Coordinates of N, CA, C and O in Angstrom, one line a residue:
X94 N 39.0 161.0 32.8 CA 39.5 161.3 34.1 C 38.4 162.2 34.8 O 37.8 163.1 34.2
X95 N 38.3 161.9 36.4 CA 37.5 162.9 37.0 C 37.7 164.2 37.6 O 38.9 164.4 37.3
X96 N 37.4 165.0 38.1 CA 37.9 166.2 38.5 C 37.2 166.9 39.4 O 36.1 167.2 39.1
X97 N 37.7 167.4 41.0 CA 37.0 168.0 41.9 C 37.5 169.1 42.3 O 38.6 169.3 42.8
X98 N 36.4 170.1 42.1 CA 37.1 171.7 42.5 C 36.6 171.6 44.0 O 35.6 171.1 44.5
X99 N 37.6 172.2 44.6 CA 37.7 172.4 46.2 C 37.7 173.5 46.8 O 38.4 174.4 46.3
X100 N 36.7 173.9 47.8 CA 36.9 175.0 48.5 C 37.5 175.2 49.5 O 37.4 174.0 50.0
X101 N 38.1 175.7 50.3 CA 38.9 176.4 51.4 C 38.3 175.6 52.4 O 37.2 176.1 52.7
X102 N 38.7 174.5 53.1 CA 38.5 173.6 54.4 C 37.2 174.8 55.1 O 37.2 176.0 54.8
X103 N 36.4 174.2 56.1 CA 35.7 174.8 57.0 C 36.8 174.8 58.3 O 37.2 175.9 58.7
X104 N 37.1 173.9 58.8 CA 37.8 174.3 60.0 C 38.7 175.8 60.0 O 38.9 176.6 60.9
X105 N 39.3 176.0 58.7 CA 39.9 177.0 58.7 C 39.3 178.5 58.4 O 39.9 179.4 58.9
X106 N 38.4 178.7 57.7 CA 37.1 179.1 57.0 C 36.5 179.9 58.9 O 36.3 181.1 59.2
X107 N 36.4 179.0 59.6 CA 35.1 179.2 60.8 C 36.5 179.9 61.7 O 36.3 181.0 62.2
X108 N 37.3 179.6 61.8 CA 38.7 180.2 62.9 C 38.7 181.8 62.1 O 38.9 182.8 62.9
X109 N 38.4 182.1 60.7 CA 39.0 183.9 60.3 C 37.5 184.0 59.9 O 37.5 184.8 58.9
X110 N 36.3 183.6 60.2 CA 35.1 184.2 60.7 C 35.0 184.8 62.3 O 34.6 185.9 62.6
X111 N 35.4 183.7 63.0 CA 35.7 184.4 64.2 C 36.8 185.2 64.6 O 37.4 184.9 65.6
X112 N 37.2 186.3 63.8 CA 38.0 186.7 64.0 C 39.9 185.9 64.2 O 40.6 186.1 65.2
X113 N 40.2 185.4 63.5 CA 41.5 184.5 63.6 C 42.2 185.3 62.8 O 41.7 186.3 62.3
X114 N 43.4 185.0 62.7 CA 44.7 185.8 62.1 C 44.6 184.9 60.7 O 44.3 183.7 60.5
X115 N 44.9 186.0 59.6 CA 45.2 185.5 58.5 C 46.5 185.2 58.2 O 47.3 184.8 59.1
X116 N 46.8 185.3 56.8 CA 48.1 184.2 56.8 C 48.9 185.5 57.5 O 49.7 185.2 58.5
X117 N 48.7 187.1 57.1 CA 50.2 187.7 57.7 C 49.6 188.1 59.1 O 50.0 189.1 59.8
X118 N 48.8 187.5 59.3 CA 48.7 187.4 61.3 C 48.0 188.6 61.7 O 48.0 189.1 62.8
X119 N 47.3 189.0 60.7 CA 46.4 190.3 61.1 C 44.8 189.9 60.7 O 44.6 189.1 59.7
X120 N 43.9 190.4 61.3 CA 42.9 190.5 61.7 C 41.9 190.5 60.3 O 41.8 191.7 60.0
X121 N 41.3 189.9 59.6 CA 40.4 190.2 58.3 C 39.4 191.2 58.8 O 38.8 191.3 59.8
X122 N 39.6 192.0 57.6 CA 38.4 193.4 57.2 C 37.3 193.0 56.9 O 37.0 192.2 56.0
X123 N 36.8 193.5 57.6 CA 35.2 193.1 57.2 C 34.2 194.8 56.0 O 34.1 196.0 55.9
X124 N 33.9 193.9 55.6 CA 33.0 194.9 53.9 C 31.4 194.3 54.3 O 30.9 193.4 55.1
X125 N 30.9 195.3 53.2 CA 29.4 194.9 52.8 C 29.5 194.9 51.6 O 29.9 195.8 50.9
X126 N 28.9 193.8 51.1 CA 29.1 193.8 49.3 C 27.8 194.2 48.7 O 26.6 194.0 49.0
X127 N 28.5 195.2 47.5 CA 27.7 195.7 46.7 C 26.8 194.2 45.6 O 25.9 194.4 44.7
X128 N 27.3 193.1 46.0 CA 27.1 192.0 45.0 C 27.6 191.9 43.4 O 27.1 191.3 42.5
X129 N 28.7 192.8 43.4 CA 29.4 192.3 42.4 C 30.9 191.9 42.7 O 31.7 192.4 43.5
X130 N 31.2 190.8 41.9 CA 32.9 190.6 41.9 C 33.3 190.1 43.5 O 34.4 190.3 44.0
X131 N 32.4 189.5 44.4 CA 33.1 189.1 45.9 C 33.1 187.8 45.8 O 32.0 187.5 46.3
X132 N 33.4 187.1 45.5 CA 33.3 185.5 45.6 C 34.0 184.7 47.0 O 35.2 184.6 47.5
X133 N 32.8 184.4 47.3 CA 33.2 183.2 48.7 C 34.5 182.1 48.7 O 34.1 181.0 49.2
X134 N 35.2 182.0 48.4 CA 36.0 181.0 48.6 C 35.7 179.3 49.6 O 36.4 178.3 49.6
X135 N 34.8 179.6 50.1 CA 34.0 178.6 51.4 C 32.7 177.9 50.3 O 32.7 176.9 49.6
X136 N 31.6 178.8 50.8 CA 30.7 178.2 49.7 C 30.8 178.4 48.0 O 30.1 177.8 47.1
X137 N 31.6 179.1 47.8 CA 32.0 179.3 46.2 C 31.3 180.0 45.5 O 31.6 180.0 44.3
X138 N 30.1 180.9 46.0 CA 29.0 181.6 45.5 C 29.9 182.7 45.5 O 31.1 182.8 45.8
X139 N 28.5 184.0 45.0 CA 29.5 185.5 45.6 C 28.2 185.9 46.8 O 27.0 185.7 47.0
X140 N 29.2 186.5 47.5 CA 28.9 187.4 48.0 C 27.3 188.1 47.8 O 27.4 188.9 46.9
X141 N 26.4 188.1 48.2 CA 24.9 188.8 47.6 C 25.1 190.4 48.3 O 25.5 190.7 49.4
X142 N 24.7 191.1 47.4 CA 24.6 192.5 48.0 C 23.7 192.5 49.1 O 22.6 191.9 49.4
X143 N 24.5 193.5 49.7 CA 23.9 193.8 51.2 C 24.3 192.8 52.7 O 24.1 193.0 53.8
X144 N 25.0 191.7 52.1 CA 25.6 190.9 53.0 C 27.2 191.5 53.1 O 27.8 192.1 52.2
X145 N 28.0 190.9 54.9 CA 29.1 191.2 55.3 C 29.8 190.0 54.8 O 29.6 188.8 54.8
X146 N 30.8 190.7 54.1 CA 32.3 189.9 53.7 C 33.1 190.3 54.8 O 32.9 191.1 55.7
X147 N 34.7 189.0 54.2 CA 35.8 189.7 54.7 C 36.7 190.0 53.7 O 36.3 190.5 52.7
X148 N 37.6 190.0 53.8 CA 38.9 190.5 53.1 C 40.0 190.2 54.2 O 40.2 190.7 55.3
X149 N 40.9 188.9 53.3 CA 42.1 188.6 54.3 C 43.1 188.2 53.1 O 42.8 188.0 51.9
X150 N 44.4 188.0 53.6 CA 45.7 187.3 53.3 C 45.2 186.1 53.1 O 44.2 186.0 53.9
X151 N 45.3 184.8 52.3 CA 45.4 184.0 52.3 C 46.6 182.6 51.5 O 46.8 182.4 50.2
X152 N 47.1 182.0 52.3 CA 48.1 181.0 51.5 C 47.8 179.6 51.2 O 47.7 178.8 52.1
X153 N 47.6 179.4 50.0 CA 47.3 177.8 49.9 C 47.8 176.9 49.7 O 47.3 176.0 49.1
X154 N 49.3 177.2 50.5 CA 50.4 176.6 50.7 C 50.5 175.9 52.2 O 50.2 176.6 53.1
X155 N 51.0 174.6 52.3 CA 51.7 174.3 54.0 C 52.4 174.9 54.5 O 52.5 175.1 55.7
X156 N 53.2 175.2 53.7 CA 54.2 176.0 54.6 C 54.8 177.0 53.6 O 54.3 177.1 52.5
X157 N 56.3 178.0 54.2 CA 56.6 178.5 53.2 C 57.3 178.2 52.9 O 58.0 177.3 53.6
X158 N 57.7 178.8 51.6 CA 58.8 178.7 50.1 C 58.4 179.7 49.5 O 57.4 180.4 49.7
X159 N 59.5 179.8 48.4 CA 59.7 180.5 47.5 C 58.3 180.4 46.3 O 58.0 181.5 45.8
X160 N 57.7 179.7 46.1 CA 56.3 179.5 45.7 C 55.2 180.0 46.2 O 54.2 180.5 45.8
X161 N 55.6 179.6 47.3 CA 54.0 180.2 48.1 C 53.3 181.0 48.4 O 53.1 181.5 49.5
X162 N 52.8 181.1 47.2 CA 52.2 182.6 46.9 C 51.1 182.8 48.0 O 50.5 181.8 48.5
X163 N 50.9 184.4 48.3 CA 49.8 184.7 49.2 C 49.2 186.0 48.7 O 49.9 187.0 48.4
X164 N 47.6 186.0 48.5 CA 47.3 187.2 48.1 C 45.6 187.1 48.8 O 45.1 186.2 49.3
X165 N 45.2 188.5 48.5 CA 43.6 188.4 48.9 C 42.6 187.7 48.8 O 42.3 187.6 47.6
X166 N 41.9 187.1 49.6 CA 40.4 186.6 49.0 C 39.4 187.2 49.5 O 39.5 188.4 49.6
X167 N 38.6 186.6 49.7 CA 36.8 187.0 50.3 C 36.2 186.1 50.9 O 35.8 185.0 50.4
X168 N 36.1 186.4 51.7 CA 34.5 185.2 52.4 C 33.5 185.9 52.9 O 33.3 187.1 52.8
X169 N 32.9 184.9 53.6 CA 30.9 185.1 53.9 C 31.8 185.9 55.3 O 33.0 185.8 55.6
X170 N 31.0 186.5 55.6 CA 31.4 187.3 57.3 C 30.8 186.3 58.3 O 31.3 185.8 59.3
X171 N 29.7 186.0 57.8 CA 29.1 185.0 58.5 C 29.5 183.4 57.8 O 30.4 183.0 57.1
X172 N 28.4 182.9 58.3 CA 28.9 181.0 58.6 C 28.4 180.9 57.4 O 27.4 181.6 57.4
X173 N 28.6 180.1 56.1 CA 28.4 179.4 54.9 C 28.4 177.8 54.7 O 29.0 176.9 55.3
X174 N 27.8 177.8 54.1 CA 28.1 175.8 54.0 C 28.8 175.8 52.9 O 28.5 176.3 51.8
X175 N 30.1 175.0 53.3 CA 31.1 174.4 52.3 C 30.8 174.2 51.1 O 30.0 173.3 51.4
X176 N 30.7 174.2 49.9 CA 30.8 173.7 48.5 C 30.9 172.5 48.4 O 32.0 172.0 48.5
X177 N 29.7 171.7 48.1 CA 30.3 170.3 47.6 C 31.6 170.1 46.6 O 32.1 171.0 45.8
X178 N 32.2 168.9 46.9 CA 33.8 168.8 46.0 C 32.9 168.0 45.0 O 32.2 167.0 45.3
X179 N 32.9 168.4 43.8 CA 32.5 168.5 42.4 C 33.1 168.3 41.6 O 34.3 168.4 41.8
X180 N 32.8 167.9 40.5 CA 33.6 168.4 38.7 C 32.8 169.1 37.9 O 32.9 169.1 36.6
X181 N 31.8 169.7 38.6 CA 31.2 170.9 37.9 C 31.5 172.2 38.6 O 31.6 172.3 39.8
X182 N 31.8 173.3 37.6 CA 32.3 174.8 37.7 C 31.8 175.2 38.3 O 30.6 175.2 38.2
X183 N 32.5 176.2 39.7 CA 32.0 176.9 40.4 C 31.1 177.6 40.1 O 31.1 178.0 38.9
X184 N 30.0 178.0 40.9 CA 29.3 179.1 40.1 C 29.8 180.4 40.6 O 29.1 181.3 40.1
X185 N 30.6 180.7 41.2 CA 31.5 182.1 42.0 C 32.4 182.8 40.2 O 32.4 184.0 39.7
X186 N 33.0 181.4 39.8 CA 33.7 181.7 38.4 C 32.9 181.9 37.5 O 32.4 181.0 36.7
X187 N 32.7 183.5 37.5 CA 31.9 184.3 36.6 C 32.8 185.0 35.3 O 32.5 185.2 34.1
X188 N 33.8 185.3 36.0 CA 34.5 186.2 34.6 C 34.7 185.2 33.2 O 34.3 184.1 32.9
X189 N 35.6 186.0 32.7 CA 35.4 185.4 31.2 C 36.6 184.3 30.8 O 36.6 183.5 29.9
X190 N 37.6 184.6 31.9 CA 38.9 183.4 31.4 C 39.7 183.5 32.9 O 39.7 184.6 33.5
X191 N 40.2 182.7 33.4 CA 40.9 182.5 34.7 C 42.5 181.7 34.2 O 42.5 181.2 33.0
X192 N 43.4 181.6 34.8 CA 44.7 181.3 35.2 C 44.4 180.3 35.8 O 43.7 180.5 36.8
X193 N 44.8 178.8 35.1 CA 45.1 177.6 35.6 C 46.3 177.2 35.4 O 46.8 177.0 34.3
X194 N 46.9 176.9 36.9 CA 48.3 176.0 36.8 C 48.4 175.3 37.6 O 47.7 175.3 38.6
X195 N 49.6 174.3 37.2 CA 49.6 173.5 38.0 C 50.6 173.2 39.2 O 51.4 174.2 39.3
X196 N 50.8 172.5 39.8 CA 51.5 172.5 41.3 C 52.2 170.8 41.6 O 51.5 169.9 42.0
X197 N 53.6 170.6 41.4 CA 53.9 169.5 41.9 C 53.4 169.3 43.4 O 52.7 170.0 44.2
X198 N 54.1 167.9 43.5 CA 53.8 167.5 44.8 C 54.7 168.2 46.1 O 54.3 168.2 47.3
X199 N 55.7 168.7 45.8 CA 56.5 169.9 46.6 C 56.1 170.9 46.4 O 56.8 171.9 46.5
X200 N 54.4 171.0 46.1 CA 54.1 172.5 46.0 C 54.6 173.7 45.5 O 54.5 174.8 46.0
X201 N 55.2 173.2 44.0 CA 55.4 174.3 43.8 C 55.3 174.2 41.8 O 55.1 173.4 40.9
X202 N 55.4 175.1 41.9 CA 54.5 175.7 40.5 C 55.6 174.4 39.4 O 56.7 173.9 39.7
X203 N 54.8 174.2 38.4 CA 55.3 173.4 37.5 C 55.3 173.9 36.2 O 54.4 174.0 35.4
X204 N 56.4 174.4 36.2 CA 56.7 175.2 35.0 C 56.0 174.8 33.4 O 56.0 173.6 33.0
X205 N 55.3 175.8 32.5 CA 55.0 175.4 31.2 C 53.3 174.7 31.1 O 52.8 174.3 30.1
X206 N 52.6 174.6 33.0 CA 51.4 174.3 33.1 C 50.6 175.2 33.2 O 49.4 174.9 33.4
X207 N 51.0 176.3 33.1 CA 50.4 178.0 33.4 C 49.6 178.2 32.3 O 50.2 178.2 31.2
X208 N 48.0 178.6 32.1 CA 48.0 179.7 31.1 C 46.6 179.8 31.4 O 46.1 179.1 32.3
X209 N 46.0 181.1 30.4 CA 44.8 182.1 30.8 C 43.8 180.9 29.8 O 44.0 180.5 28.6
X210 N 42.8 180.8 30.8 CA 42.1 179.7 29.5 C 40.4 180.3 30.2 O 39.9 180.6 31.3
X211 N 39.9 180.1 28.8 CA 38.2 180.5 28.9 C 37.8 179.5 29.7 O 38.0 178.3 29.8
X212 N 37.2 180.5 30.5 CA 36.2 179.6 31.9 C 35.3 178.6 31.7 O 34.6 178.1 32.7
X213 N 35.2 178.2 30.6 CA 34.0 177.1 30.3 C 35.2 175.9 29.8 O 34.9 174.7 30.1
X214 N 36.3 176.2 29.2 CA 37.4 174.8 29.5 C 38.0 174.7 30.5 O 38.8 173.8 30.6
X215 N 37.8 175.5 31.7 CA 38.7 174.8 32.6 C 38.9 173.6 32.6 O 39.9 173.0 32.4
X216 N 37.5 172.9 33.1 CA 37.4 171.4 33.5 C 38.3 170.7 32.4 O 39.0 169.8 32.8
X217 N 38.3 171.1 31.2 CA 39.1 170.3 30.5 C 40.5 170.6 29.9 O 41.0 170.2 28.9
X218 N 41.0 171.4 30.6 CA 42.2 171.9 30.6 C 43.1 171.0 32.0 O 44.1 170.3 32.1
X219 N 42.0 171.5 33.1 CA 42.5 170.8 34.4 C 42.7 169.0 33.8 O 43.9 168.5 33.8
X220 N 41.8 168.3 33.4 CA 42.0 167.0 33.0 C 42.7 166.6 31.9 O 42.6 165.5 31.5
X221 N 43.9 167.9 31.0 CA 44.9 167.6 30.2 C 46.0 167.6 31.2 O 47.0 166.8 31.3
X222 N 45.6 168.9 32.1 CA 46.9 168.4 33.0 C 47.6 167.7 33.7 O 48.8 167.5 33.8
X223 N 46.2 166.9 34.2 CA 46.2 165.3 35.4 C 47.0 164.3 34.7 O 47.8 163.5 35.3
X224 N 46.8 164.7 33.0 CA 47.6 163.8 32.3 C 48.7 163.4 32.7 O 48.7 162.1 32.8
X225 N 50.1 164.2 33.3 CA 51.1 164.4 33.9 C 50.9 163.8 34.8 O 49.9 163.8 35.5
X226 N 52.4 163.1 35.2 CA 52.4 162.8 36.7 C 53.2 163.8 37.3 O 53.4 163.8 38.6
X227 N 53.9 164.7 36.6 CA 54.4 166.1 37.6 C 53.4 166.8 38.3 O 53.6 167.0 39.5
X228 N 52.3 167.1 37.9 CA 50.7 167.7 38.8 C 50.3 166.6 40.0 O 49.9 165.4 40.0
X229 N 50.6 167.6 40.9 CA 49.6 167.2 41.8 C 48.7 167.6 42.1 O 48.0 167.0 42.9
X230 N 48.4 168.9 41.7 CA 47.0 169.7 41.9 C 47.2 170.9 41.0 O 48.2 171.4 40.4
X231 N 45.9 171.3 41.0 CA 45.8 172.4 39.7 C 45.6 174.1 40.8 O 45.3 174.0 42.0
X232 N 45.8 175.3 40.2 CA 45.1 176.3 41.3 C 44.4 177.2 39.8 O 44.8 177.3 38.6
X233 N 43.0 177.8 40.5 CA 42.6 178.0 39.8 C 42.5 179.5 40.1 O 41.8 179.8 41.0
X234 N 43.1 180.6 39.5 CA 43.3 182.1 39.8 C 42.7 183.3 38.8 O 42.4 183.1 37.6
X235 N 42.6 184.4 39.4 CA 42.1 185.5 38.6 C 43.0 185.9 37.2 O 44.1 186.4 37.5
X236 N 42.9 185.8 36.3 CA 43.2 186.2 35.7 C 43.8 187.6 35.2 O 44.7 187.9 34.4
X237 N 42.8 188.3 36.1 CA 43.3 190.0 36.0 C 44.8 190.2 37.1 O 45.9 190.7 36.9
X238 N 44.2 189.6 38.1 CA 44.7 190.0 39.7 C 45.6 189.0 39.9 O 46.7 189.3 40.4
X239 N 45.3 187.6 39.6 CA 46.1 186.1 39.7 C 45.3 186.1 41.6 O 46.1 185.6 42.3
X240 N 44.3 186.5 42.1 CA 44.4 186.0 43.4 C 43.4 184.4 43.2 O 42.7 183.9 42.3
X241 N 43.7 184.0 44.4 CA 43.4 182.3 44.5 C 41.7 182.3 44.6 O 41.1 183.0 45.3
X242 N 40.9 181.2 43.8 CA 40.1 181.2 43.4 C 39.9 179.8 44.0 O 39.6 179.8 45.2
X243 N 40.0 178.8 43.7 CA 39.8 177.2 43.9 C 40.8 176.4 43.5 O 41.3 176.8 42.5
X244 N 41.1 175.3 43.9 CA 42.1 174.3 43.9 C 41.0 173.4 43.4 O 39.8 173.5 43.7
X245 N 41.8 172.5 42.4 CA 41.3 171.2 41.9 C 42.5 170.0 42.0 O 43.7 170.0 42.0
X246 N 41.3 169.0 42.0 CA 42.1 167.7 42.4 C 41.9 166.4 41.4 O 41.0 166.4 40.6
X247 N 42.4 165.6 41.3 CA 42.1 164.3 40.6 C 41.0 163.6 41.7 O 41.3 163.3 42.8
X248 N 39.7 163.3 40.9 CA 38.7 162.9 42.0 C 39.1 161.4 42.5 O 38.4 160.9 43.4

């Protein structure tokens, strides 16, 4: 089976560059990164020191529920080019093990698909999951923090 990690749409990406409301409707902070630990969610890189980030709310959910988790990410301050959709590992996913679970098609967590797995099996952890037809998508999260990192898909 194939597997494509996904970055955060551009259309929505370019609206909380220009200033757009995040998910709780307030304004993203803008930082300068030291070049560690900022990872783009858009282009999937980090952050290079001495460049403007943001810092916002983000939900990678359609709508809400009781699932729909929302927590911080990061992006370029400026305009980035999207991340090719891939089945090779981000290069932003630097640490040592990340939180992969998975997500029915009602978007919502699928119990017993959850766990902390070393960053070099994702890809093949994500394609034990696909196994299932309860997954409809995987999220791929911090491990420390659990904030949202990249969504994968069946390619």
């Amino acid at each position: 089976m194939s597997i494509q990690f996904k970055a955060l749409p551009t259309e929505a990406v370019r609206a909380l560059q220009q200033g757009g409301p995040d998910a709780y409707g307030r304004t993203p902070e803008q930082r300068i990164s030291d070049g560690d630990g900022v990872p783009c969610r858009h282009c999937m890189k980090n952050v290079a020191a001495g460049q403007g980030y943001l810092i916002l709310a983000y939900r990678p959910f359609p709508e809400l529920q009781p699932y729909a988790e929302t927590g911080p990410i990061f992006l370029h301050a400026q305009e980035c080019e999207r991340a090719a959709e891939a089945d090779a590992l981000p290069e932003m996913l630097e640490s040592s093990d990340y939180i992969v679970r998975g997500y029915g098609k009602d978007d919502r967590i699928v119990y017993g698909s959850g766990a902390v797995i070393p960053t070099g099996d994702i890809a093949a952890r994500a394609e034990t999951l696909f196994e299932r037809d309860d997954i409809a998508y995987i999220h791929v999260r911090s491990a420390r923090n659990n904030c949202y990192q990249c969504r994968i898909e069946r390619a």
